[in-house]
Amino acid sequence: MIAVATELADAHGINGLTLRAVARRAGQPLAAAQHAFGSRDRLVAALVQHLLAHRPTSPRRESPVERLARLAEQEWQVYQAHPWLVGVLASTRPPLVPAVLDLAGASIEALVMLGLSPATALRRYLALNAYIQGMALLLQAEQREAAASVATYRSWWAEEIRRLDRTGSRRQHPWLGEVTAGTPPEAFDVDVAFRDGLHRVLTGLTDDTRGG
């Protein structure tokens, strides 16, 4: 049923996921889903565990910063495959399943290895996680916009450029003219933006731990 629940969430988002919907798609009675999960919250927690638990093992030789980058990339890849997941985890009260605790623990341990106290490491981890999840919210937003709009990203952007020209905004803000020059992109590449910022975020969060 986990596979069925994942398919439903991927197709319709997490808000429409119910035990009844999972049972119906799986061809099972509602009682079977209730017996397997007990409640919708436990179903969602089981999904989180399933999606985050299967990660590649770490290399034998890996610096703390390399570990942080690897873990961030792995979490990002899960969000790329399942954008709705960030809506579950970007919370002060996420499901604290083993996979979530393992991911947080591995990151905090890496920061402690750099010389930070556990309390400071936790704060730095939360800042890093906020970056990852903030970028993932753009994945979720683009998925939602693409499903709701008949216009492609390129046609939307081209119309916006025309509007900015009519209002004079591109003349008033020179940077707008620079970033909107040329042919509009086919899609908003969140992946490029994520990787461009990740190294800089990691450098900022760990720079004061280097060189004594």
JSON list of C-alpha atoms in Angstrom, two decimals:
[
{"chain": "A", "resi": 1, "resn": "MET", "atom": "CA", "xyz": [0.00, 0.00, 0.00]},
{"chain": "A", "resi": 2, "resn": "ILE", "atom": "CA", "xyz": [2.97, 2.33, 0.48]},
{"chain": "A", "resi": 3, "resn": "ALA", "atom": "CA", "xyz": [3.68, 2.22, -3.25]},
{"chain": "A", "resi": 4, "resn": "VAL", "atom": "CA", "xyz": [0.04, 3.02, -4.00]},
{"chain": "A", "resi": 5, "resn": "ALA", "atom": "CA", "xyz": [0.02, 5.89, -1.49]},
{"chain": "A", "resi": 6, "resn": "THR", "atom": "CA", "xyz": [3.19, 7.31, -3.06]},
{"chain": "A", "resi": 7, "resn": "GLU", "atom": "CA", "xyz": [1.62, 7.20, -6.52]},
{"chain": "A", "resi": 8, "resn": "LEU", "atom": "CA", "xyz": [-1.48, 8.99, -5.24]},
{"chain": "A", "resi": 9, "resn": "ALA", "atom": "CA", "xyz": [0.54, 11.70, -3.51]},
{"chain": "A", "resi": 10, "resn": "ASP", "atom": "CA", "xyz": [2.72, 12.19, -6.59]},
{"chain": "A", "resi": 11, "resn": "ALA", "atom": "CA", "xyz": [-0.35, 12.51, -8.81]},
{"chain": "A", "resi": 12, "resn": "HIS", "atom": "CA", "xyz": [-2.65, 14.58, -6.60]},
{"chain": "A", "resi": 13, "resn": "GLY", "atom": "CA", "xyz": [-0.58, 16.01, -3.75]},
{"chain": "A", "resi": 14, "resn": "ILE", "atom": "CA", "xyz": [-0.54, 15.13, -0.08]},
{"chain": "A", "resi": 15, "resn": "ASN", "atom": "CA", "xyz": [-3.75, 16.97, 0.82]},
{"chain": "A", "resi": 16, "resn": "GLY", "atom": "CA", "xyz": [-5.91, 14.53, -1.12]},
{"chain": "A", "resi": 17, "resn": "LEU", "atom": "CA", "xyz": [-4.30, 11.45, 0.39]},
{"chain": "A", "resi": 18, "resn": "THR", "atom": "CA", "xyz": [-6.65, 9.44, 2.59]},
{"chain": "A", "resi": 19, "resn": "LEU", "atom": "CA", "xyz": [-6.84, 5.88, 3.85]},
{"chain": "A", "resi": 20, "resn": "ARG", "atom": "CA", "xyz": [-10.00, 5.41, 1.81]},
{"chain": "A", "resi": 21, "resn": "ALA", "atom": "CA", "xyz": [-8.29, 6.61, -1.39]},
{"chain": "A", "resi": 22, "resn": "VAL", "atom": "CA", "xyz": [-5.33, 4.30, -0.82]},
{"chain": "A", "resi": 23, "resn": "ALA", "atom": "CA", "xyz": [-7.57, 1.32, -0.13]},
{"chain": "A", "resi": 24, "resn": "ARG", "atom": "CA", "xyz": [-9.67, 2.02, -3.22]},
{"chain": "A", "resi": 25, "resn": "ARG", "atom": "CA", "xyz": [-6.63, 2.35, -5.49]},
{"chain": "A", "resi": 26, "resn": "ALA", "atom": "CA", "xyz": [-5.10, -0.81, -4.02]},
{"chain": "A", "resi": 27, "resn": "GLY", "atom": "CA", "xyz": [-8.32, -2.74, -4.49]},
{"chain": "A", "resi": 28, "resn": "GLN", "atom": "CA", "xyz": [-8.55, -3.40, -0.77]},
{"chain": "A", "resi": 29, "resn": "PRO", "atom": "CA", "xyz": [-11.30, -2.74, 1.80]},
{"chain": "A", "resi": 30, "resn": "LEU", "atom": "CA", "xyz": [-10.94, 0.36, 3.94]},
{"chain": "A", "resi": 31, "resn": "ALA", "atom": "CA", "xyz": [-10.43, -1.88, 6.96]},
{"chain": "A", "resi": 32, "resn": "ALA", "atom": "CA", "xyz": [-7.20, -3.19, 5.41]},
{"chain": "A", "resi": 33, "resn": "ALA", "atom": "CA", "xyz": [-5.73, 0.32, 5.19]},
{"chain": "A", "resi": 34, "resn": "GLN", "atom": "CA", "xyz": [-6.93, 1.11, 8.71]},
{"chain": "A", "resi": 35, "resn": "HIS", "atom": "CA", "xyz": [-5.28, -2.04, 10.01]},
{"chain": "A", "resi": 36, "resn": "ALA", "atom": "CA", "xyz": [-2.03, -1.29, 8.16]},
{"chain": "A", "resi": 37, "resn": "PHE", "atom": "CA", "xyz": [-1.70, 2.38, 9.21]},
{"chain": "A", "resi": 38, "resn": "GLY", "atom": "CA", "xyz": [-4.29, 3.17, 11.85]},
{"chain": "A", "resi": 39, "resn": "SER", "atom": "CA", "xyz": [-4.66, 6.82, 10.83]},
{"chain": "A", "resi": 40, "resn": "ARG", "atom": "CA", "xyz": [-3.83, 9.23, 8.04]},
{"chain": "A", "resi": 41, "resn": "ASP", "atom": "CA", "xyz": [-1.03, 10.79, 10.10]},
{"chain": "A", "resi": 42, "resn": "ARG", "atom": "CA", "xyz": [0.60, 7.39, 10.47]},
{"chain": "A", "resi": 43, "resn": "LEU", "atom": "CA", "xyz": [0.19, 6.78, 6.76]},
{"chain": "A", "resi": 44, "resn": "VAL", "atom": "CA", "xyz": [2.01, 10.05, 6.00]},
{"chain": "A", "resi": 45, "resn": "ALA", "atom": "CA", "xyz": [4.73, 9.16, 8.52]},
{"chain": "A", "resi": 46, "resn": "ALA", "atom": "CA", "xyz": [5.18, 5.78, 6.82]},
{"chain": "A", "resi": 47, "resn": "LEU", "atom": "CA", "xyz": [5.55, 7.52, 3.46]},
{"chain": "A", "resi": 48, "resn": "VAL", "atom": "CA", "xyz": [8.23, 9.83, 4.85]},
{"chain": "A", "resi": 49, "resn": "GLN", "atom": "CA", "xyz": [10.12, 6.88, 6.29]},
{"chain": "A", "resi": 50, "resn": "HIS", "atom": "CA", "xyz": [9.87, 4.95, 3.03]},
{"chain": "A", "resi": 51, "resn": "LEU", "atom": "CA", "xyz": [11.09, 7.81, 0.84]},
{"chain": "A", "resi": 52, "resn": "LEU", "atom": "CA", "xyz": [13.97, 8.97, 3.03]},
{"chain": "A", "resi": 53, "resn": "ALA", "atom": "CA", "xyz": [15.25, 5.65, 4.33]},
{"chain": "A", "resi": 54, "resn": "HIS", "atom": "CA", "xyz": [16.79, 4.28, 1.15]},
{"chain": "A", "resi": 55, "resn": "ARG", "atom": "CA", "xyz": [19.94, 6.37, 0.74]},
{"chain": "A", "resi": 56, "resn": "PRO", "atom": "CA", "xyz": [23.34, 5.30, -0.58]},
{"chain": "A", "resi": 57, "resn": "THR", "atom": "CA", "xyz": [25.96, 4.54, 2.06]},
{"chain": "A", "resi": 58, "resn": "SER", "atom": "CA", "xyz": [28.63, 7.16, 2.69]},
{"chain": "A", "resi": 59, "resn": "PRO", "atom": "CA", "xyz": [32.09, 6.87, 1.15]},
{"chain": "A", "resi": 60, "resn": "ARG", "atom": "CA", "xyz": [34.84, 5.56, 3.41]},
{"chain": "A", "resi": 61, "resn": "ARG", "atom": "CA", "xyz": [36.81, 8.81, 3.23]},
{"chain": "A", "resi": 62, "resn": "GLU", "atom": "CA", "xyz": [34.60, 11.84, 3.44]},
{"chain": "A", "resi": 63, "resn": "SER", "atom": "CA", "xyz": [35.18, 15.18, 5.11]},
{"chain": "A", "resi": 64, "resn": "PRO", "atom": "CA", "xyz": [32.42, 16.67, 7.28]},
{"chain": "A", "resi": 65, "resn": "VAL", "atom": "CA", "xyz": [31.66, 19.30, 4.64]},
{"chain": "A", "resi": 66, "resn": "GLU", "atom": "CA", "xyz": [31.53, 16.64, 1.92]},
{"chain": "A", "resi": 67, "resn": "ARG", "atom": "CA", "xyz": [29.11, 14.68, 4.08]},
{"chain": "A", "resi": 68, "resn": "LEU", "atom": "CA", "xyz": [26.89, 17.72, 4.51]},
{"chain": "A", "resi": 69, "resn": "ALA", "atom": "CA", "xyz": [26.89, 18.31, 0.75]},
{"chain": "A", "resi": 70, "resn": "ARG", "atom": "CA", "xyz": [26.10, 14.64, 0.04]},
{"chain": "A", "resi": 71, "resn": "LEU", "atom": "CA", "xyz": [23.22, 14.54, 2.51]},
{"chain": "A", "resi": 72, "resn": "ALA", "atom": "CA", "xyz": [21.83, 17.79, 1.12]},
{"chain": "A", "resi": 73, "resn": "GLU", "atom": "CA", "xyz": [22.00, 16.40, -2.42]},
{"chain": "A", "resi": 74, "resn": "GLN", "atom": "CA", "xyz": [20.25, 13.20, -1.37]},
{"chain": "A", "resi": 75, "resn": "GLU", "atom": "CA", "xyz": [17.43, 15.09, 0.33]},
{"chain": "A", "resi": 76, "resn": "TRP", "atom": "CA", "xyz": [17.14, 17.38, -2.70]},
{"chain": "A", "resi": 77, "resn": "GLN", "atom": "CA", "xyz": [16.81, 14.41, -5.05]},
{"chain": "A", "resi": 78, "resn": "VAL", "atom": "CA", "xyz": [13.92, 13.05, -2.99]},
{"chain": "A", "resi": 79, "resn": "TYR", "atom": "CA", "xyz": [12.16, 16.42, -3.22]},
{"chain": "A", "resi": 80, "resn": "GLN", "atom": "CA", "xyz": [12.74, 16.48, -6.98]},
{"chain": "A", "resi": 81, "resn": "ALA", "atom": "CA", "xyz": [11.02, 13.12, -7.31]},
{"chain": "A", "resi": 82, "resn": "HIS", "atom": "CA", "xyz": [8.26, 13.93, -4.80]},
{"chain": "A", "resi": 83, "resn": "PRO", "atom": "CA", "xyz": [7.80, 17.74, -4.49]},
{"chain": "A", "resi": 84, "resn": "TRP", "atom": "CA", "xyz": [4.82, 17.35, -2.13]},
{"chain": "A", "resi": 85, "resn": "LEU", "atom": "CA", "xyz": [7.14, 15.88, 0.52]},
{"chain": "A", "resi": 86, "resn": "VAL", "atom": "CA", "xyz": [8.57, 19.28, 1.41]},
{"chain": "A", "resi": 87, "resn": "GLY", "atom": "CA", "xyz": [5.09, 20.35, 2.54]},
{"chain": "A", "resi": 88, "resn": "VAL", "atom": "CA", "xyz": [5.22, 17.56, 5.11]},
{"chain": "A", "resi": 89, "resn": "LEU", "atom": "CA", "xyz": [8.77, 18.14, 6.33]},
{"chain": "A", "resi": 90, "resn": "ALA", "atom": "CA", "xyz": [9.02, 21.95, 6.19]},
{"chain": "A", "resi": 91, "resn": "SER", "atom": "CA", "xyz": [7.44, 22.22, 9.62]},
{"chain": "A", "resi": 92, "resn": "THR", "atom": "CA", "xyz": [8.41, 22.77, 13.25]},
{"chain": "A", "resi": 93, "resn": "ARG", "atom": "CA", "xyz": [6.62, 19.47, 13.93]},
{"chain": "A", "resi": 94, "resn": "PRO", "atom": "CA", "xyz": [7.58, 17.05, 11.14]},
{"chain": "A", "resi": 95, "resn": "PRO", "atom": "CA", "xyz": [7.03, 13.31, 11.49]},
{"chain": "A", "resi": 96, "resn": "LEU", "atom": "CA", "xyz": [10.01, 12.23, 13.62]},
{"chain": "A", "resi": 97, "resn": "VAL", "atom": "CA", "xyz": [10.40, 8.85, 11.98]},
{"chain": "A", "resi": 98, "resn": "PRO", "atom": "CA", "xyz": [13.80, 7.09, 12.13]},
{"chain": "A", "resi": 99, "resn": "ALA", "atom": "CA", "xyz": [14.83, 8.27, 8.65]},
{"chain": "A", "resi": 100, "resn": "VAL", "atom": "CA", "xyz": [14.27, 11.93, 9.58]},
{"chain": "A", "resi": 101, "resn": "LEU", "atom": "CA", "xyz": [16.22, 11.52, 12.81]},
{"chain": "A", "resi": 102, "resn": "ASP", "atom": "CA", "xyz": [19.03, 9.69, 10.99]},
{"chain": "A", "resi": 103, "resn": "LEU", "atom": "CA", "xyz": [19.32, 12.44, 8.37]},
{"chain": "A", "resi": 104, "resn": "ALA", "atom": "CA", "xyz": [19.36, 15.19, 10.99]},
{"chain": "A", "resi": 105, "resn": "GLY", "atom": "CA", "xyz": [21.75, 13.25, 13.20]},
{"chain": "A", "resi": 106, "resn": "ALA", "atom": "CA", "xyz": [24.25, 12.62, 10.41]},
{"chain": "A", "resi": 107, "resn": "SER", "atom": "CA", "xyz": [24.30, 16.31, 9.51]},
{"chain": "A", "resi": 108, "resn": "ILE", "atom": "CA", "xyz": [24.60, 17.49, 13.10]},
{"chain": "A", "resi": 109, "resn": "GLU", "atom": "CA", "xyz": [27.37, 14.96, 13.73]},
{"chain": "A", "resi": 110, "resn": "ALA", "atom": "CA", "xyz": [29.29, 16.36, 10.76]},
{"chain": "A", "resi": 111, "resn": "LEU", "atom": "CA", "xyz": [28.98, 19.89, 12.15]},
{"chain": "A", "resi": 112, "resn": "VAL", "atom": "CA", "xyz": [30.14, 18.73, 15.58]},
{"chain": "A", "resi": 113, "resn": "MET", "atom": "CA", "xyz": [33.16, 17.12, 13.89]},
{"chain": "A", "resi": 114, "resn": "LEU", "atom": "CA", "xyz": [34.03, 20.60, 12.62]},
{"chain": "A", "resi": 115, "resn": "GLY", "atom": "CA", "xyz": [34.28, 21.82, 16.21]},
{"chain": "A", "resi": 116, "resn": "LEU", "atom": "CA", "xyz": [30.81, 23.20, 16.87]},
{"chain": "A", "resi": 117, "resn": "SER", "atom": "CA", "xyz": [28.90, 22.52, 20.05]},
{"chain": "A", "resi": 118, "resn": "PRO", "atom": "CA", "xyz": [25.81, 20.31, 19.66]},
{"chain": "A", "resi": 119, "resn": "ALA", "atom": "CA", "xyz": [23.52, 23.31, 20.26]},
{"chain": "A", "resi": 120, "resn": "THR", "atom": "CA", "xyz": [25.29, 25.42, 17.62]},
{"chain": "A", "resi": 121, "resn": "ALA", "atom": "CA", "xyz": [25.41, 22.45, 15.24]},
{"chain": "A", "resi": 122, "resn": "LEU", "atom": "CA", "xyz": [21.64, 22.07, 15.56]},
{"chain": "A", "resi": 123, "resn": "ARG", "atom": "CA", "xyz": [21.11, 25.73, 14.65]},
{"chain": "A", "resi": 124, "resn": "ARG", "atom": "CA", "xyz": [23.45, 25.46, 11.66]},
{"chain": "A", "resi": 125, "resn": "TYR", "atom": "CA", "xyz": [21.67, 22.30, 10.53]},
{"chain": "A", "resi": 126, "resn": "LEU", "atom": "CA", "xyz": [18.30, 24.06, 10.73]},
{"chain": "A", "resi": 127, "resn": "ALA", "atom": "CA", "xyz": [19.68, 26.91, 8.59]},
{"chain": "A", "resi": 128, "resn": "LEU", "atom": "CA", "xyz": [21.00, 24.44, 6.00]},
{"chain": "A", "resi": 129, "resn": "ASN", "atom": "CA", "xyz": [17.74, 22.53, 6.04]},
{"chain": "A", "resi": 130, "resn": "ALA", "atom": "CA", "xyz": [15.80, 25.76, 5.57]},
{"chain": "A", "resi": 131, "resn": "TYR", "atom": "CA", "xyz": [17.80, 26.43, 2.41]},
{"chain": "A", "resi": 132, "resn": "ILE", "atom": "CA", "xyz": [17.16, 22.94, 1.02]},
{"chain": "A", "resi": 133, "resn": "GLN", "atom": "CA", "xyz": [13.48, 23.00, 1.83]},
{"chain": "A", "resi": 134, "resn": "GLY", "atom": "CA", "xyz": [13.04, 26.60, 0.70]},
{"chain": "A", "resi": 135, "resn": "MET", "atom": "CA", "xyz": [14.39, 25.68, -2.73]},
{"chain": "A", "resi": 136, "resn": "ALA", "atom": "CA", "xyz": [12.21, 22.57, -2.71]},
{"chain": "A", "resi": 137, "resn": "LEU", "atom": "CA", "xyz": [9.15, 24.77, -2.16]},
{"chain": "A", "resi": 138, "resn": "LEU", "atom": "CA", "xyz": [9.92, 26.25, -5.58]},
{"chain": "A", "resi": 139, "resn": "LEU", "atom": "CA", "xyz": [9.76, 22.73, -7.04]},
{"chain": "A", "resi": 140, "resn": "GLN", "atom": "CA", "xyz": [6.38, 22.27, -5.40]},
{"chain": "A", "resi": 141, "resn": "ALA", "atom": "CA", "xyz": [5.15, 25.66, -6.59]},
{"chain": "A", "resi": 142, "resn": "GLU", "atom": "CA", "xyz": [6.24, 25.07, -10.18]},
{"chain": "A", "resi": 143, "resn": "GLN", "atom": "CA", "xyz": [4.54, 21.67, -10.20]},
{"chain": "A", "resi": 144, "resn": "ARG", "atom": "CA", "xyz": [1.34, 23.29, -8.95]},
{"chain": "A", "resi": 145, "resn": "GLU", "atom": "CA", "xyz": [1.55, 26.16, -11.46]},
{"chain": "A", "resi": 146, "resn": "ALA", "atom": "CA", "xyz": [2.24, 23.82, -14.37]},
{"chain": "A", "resi": 147, "resn": "ALA", "atom": "CA", "xyz": [-0.79, 21.71, -13.48]},
{"chain": "A", "resi": 148, "resn": "ALA", "atom": "CA", "xyz": [-3.10, 24.71, -13.09]},
{"chain": "A", "resi": 149, "resn": "SER", "atom": "CA", "xyz": [-2.04, 26.77, -16.12]},
{"chain": "A", "resi": 150, "resn": "VAL", "atom": "CA", "xyz": [-2.48, 26.19, -19.82]},
{"chain": "A", "resi": 151, "resn": "ALA", "atom": "CA", "xyz": [0.49, 28.45, -20.52]},
{"chain": "A", "resi": 152, "resn": "THR", "atom": "CA", "xyz": [4.03, 27.09, -20.62]},
{"chain": "A", "resi": 153, "resn": "TYR", "atom": "CA", "xyz": [6.73, 28.68, -18.50]},
{"chain": "A", "resi": 154, "resn": "ARG", "atom": "CA", "xyz": [8.26, 30.22, -21.64]},
{"chain": "A", "resi": 155, "resn": "SER", "atom": "CA", "xyz": [4.99, 31.81, -22.79]},
{"chain": "A", "resi": 156, "resn": "TRP", "atom": "CA", "xyz": [4.26, 33.10, -19.27]},
{"chain": "A", "resi": 157, "resn": "TRP", "atom": "CA", "xyz": [7.73, 34.63, -19.05]},
{"chain": "A", "resi": 158, "resn": "ALA", "atom": "CA", "xyz": [7.44, 36.20, -22.52]},
{"chain": "A", "resi": 159, "resn": "GLU", "atom": "CA", "xyz": [4.13, 37.82, -21.54]},
{"chain": "A", "resi": 160, "resn": "GLU", "atom": "CA", "xyz": [5.66, 39.09, -18.31]},
{"chain": "A", "resi": 161, "resn": "ILE", "atom": "CA", "xyz": [8.55, 40.67, -20.24]},
{"chain": "A", "resi": 162, "resn": "ARG", "atom": "CA", "xyz": [6.06, 42.49, -22.48]},
{"chain": "A", "resi": 163, "resn": "ARG", "atom": "CA", "xyz": [4.19, 43.70, -19.40]},
{"chain": "A", "resi": 164, "resn": "LEU", "atom": "CA", "xyz": [7.40, 44.89, -17.76]},
{"chain": "A", "resi": 165, "resn": "ASP", "atom": "CA", "xyz": [8.24, 46.80, -20.94]},
{"chain": "A", "resi": 166, "resn": "ARG", "atom": "CA", "xyz": [4.79, 48.43, -21.02]},
{"chain": "A", "resi": 167, "resn": "THR", "atom": "CA", "xyz": [5.07, 49.56, -17.41]},
{"chain": "A", "resi": 168, "resn": "GLY", "atom": "CA", "xyz": [8.66, 50.74, -17.82]},
{"chain": "A", "resi": 169, "resn": "SER", "atom": "CA", "xyz": [9.89, 48.38, -15.12]},
{"chain": "A", "resi": 170, "resn": "ARG", "atom": "CA", "xyz": [12.79, 47.10, -17.19]},
{"chain": "A", "resi": 171, "resn": "ARG", "atom": "CA", "xyz": [14.04, 50.66, -17.68]},
{"chain": "A", "resi": 172, "resn": "GLN", "atom": "CA", "xyz": [13.63, 51.50, -14.00]},
{"chain": "A", "resi": 173, "resn": "HIS", "atom": "CA", "xyz": [15.45, 48.38, -12.83]},
{"chain": "A", "resi": 174, "resn": "PRO", "atom": "CA", "xyz": [18.53, 47.71, -14.97]},
{"chain": "A", "resi": 175, "resn": "TRP", "atom": "CA", "xyz": [19.03, 44.24, -13.49]},
{"chain": "A", "resi": 176, "resn": "LEU", "atom": "CA", "xyz": [15.63, 43.22, -14.88]},
{"chain": "A", "resi": 177, "resn": "GLY", "atom": "CA", "xyz": [16.79, 44.05, -18.37]},
{"chain": "A", "resi": 178, "resn": "GLU", "atom": "CA", "xyz": [19.91, 41.94, -17.91]},
{"chain": "A", "resi": 179, "resn": "VAL", "atom": "CA", "xyz": [18.22, 38.83, -16.52]},
{"chain": "A", "resi": 180, "resn": "THR", "atom": "CA", "xyz": [15.35, 38.96, -19.04]},
{"chain": "A", "resi": 181, "resn": "ALA", "atom": "CA", "xyz": [17.50, 39.51, -22.14]},
{"chain": "A", "resi": 182, "resn": "GLY", "atom": "CA", "xyz": [17.36, 36.89, -24.85]},
{"chain": "A", "resi": 183, "resn": "THR", "atom": "CA", "xyz": [14.92, 34.05, -25.46]},
{"chain": "A", "resi": 184, "resn": "PRO", "atom": "CA", "xyz": [12.83, 33.09, -22.42]},
{"chain": "A", "resi": 185, "resn": "PRO", "atom": "CA", "xyz": [13.82, 29.71, -20.95]},
{"chain": "A", "resi": 186, "resn": "GLU", "atom": "CA", "xyz": [11.75, 26.61, -21.55]},
{"chain": "A", "resi": 187, "resn": "ALA", "atom": "CA", "xyz": [11.39, 26.02, -17.81]},
{"chain": "A", "resi": 188, "resn": "PHE", "atom": "CA", "xyz": [12.50, 27.41, -14.49]},
{"chain": "A", "resi": 189, "resn": "ASP", "atom": "CA", "xyz": [15.58, 25.36, -13.62]},
{"chain": "A", "resi": 190, "resn": "VAL", "atom": "CA", "xyz": [15.39, 25.10, -9.82]},
{"chain": "A", "resi": 191, "resn": "ASP", "atom": "CA", "xyz": [18.06, 22.41, -9.91]},
{"chain": "A", "resi": 192, "resn": "VAL", "atom": "CA", "xyz": [20.69, 24.81, -11.26]},
{"chain": "A", "resi": 193, "resn": "ALA", "atom": "CA", "xyz": [19.72, 27.44, -8.71]},
{"chain": "A", "resi": 194, "resn": "PHE", "atom": "CA", "xyz": [19.92, 24.90, -5.88]},
{"chain": "A", "resi": 195, "resn": "ARG", "atom": "CA", "xyz": [23.42, 23.73, -6.75]},
{"chain": "A", "resi": 196, "resn": "ASP", "atom": "CA", "xyz": [24.64, 27.27, -7.36]},
{"chain": "A", "resi": 197, "resn": "GLY", "atom": "CA", "xyz": [23.64, 28.24, -3.83]},
{"chain": "A", "resi": 198, "resn": "LEU", "atom": "CA", "xyz": [24.43, 25.05, -1.90]},
{"chain": "A", "resi": 199, "resn": "HIS", "atom": "CA", "xyz": [28.22, 25.47, -1.91]},
{"chain": "A", "resi": 200, "resn": "ARG", "atom": "CA", "xyz": [27.89, 29.07, -0.81]},
{"chain": "A", "resi": 201, "resn": "VAL", "atom": "CA", "xyz": [25.49, 28.20, 1.99]},
{"chain": "A", "resi": 202, "resn": "LEU", "atom": "CA", "xyz": [27.76, 25.42, 3.23]},
{"chain": "A", "resi": 203, "resn": "THR", "atom": "CA", "xyz": [30.77, 27.75, 3.11]},
{"chain": "A", "resi": 204, "resn": "GLY", "atom": "CA", "xyz": [28.94, 30.34, 5.17]},
{"chain": "A", "resi": 205, "resn": "LEU", "atom": "CA", "xyz": [27.75, 27.84, 7.75]},
{"chain": "A", "resi": 206, "resn": "THR", "atom": "CA", "xyz": [31.14, 26.19, 8.22]},
{"chain": "A", "resi": 207, "resn": "ASP", "atom": "CA", "xyz": [33.68, 28.92, 7.45]},
{"chain": "A", "resi": 208, "resn": "ASP", "atom": "CA", "xyz": [34.21, 29.92, 11.09]},
{"chain": "A", "resi": 209, "resn": "THR", "atom": "CA", "xyz": [35.09, 26.32, 11.98]},
{"chain": "A", "resi": 210, "resn": "ARG", "atom": "CA", "xyz": [38.15, 26.19, 9.73]},
{"chain": "A", "resi": 211, "resn": "GLY", "atom": "CA", "xyz": [41.68, 27.18, 10.50]},
{"chain": "A", "resi": 212, "resn": "GLY", "atom": "CA", "xyz": [41.23, 27.37, 14.29]}
]
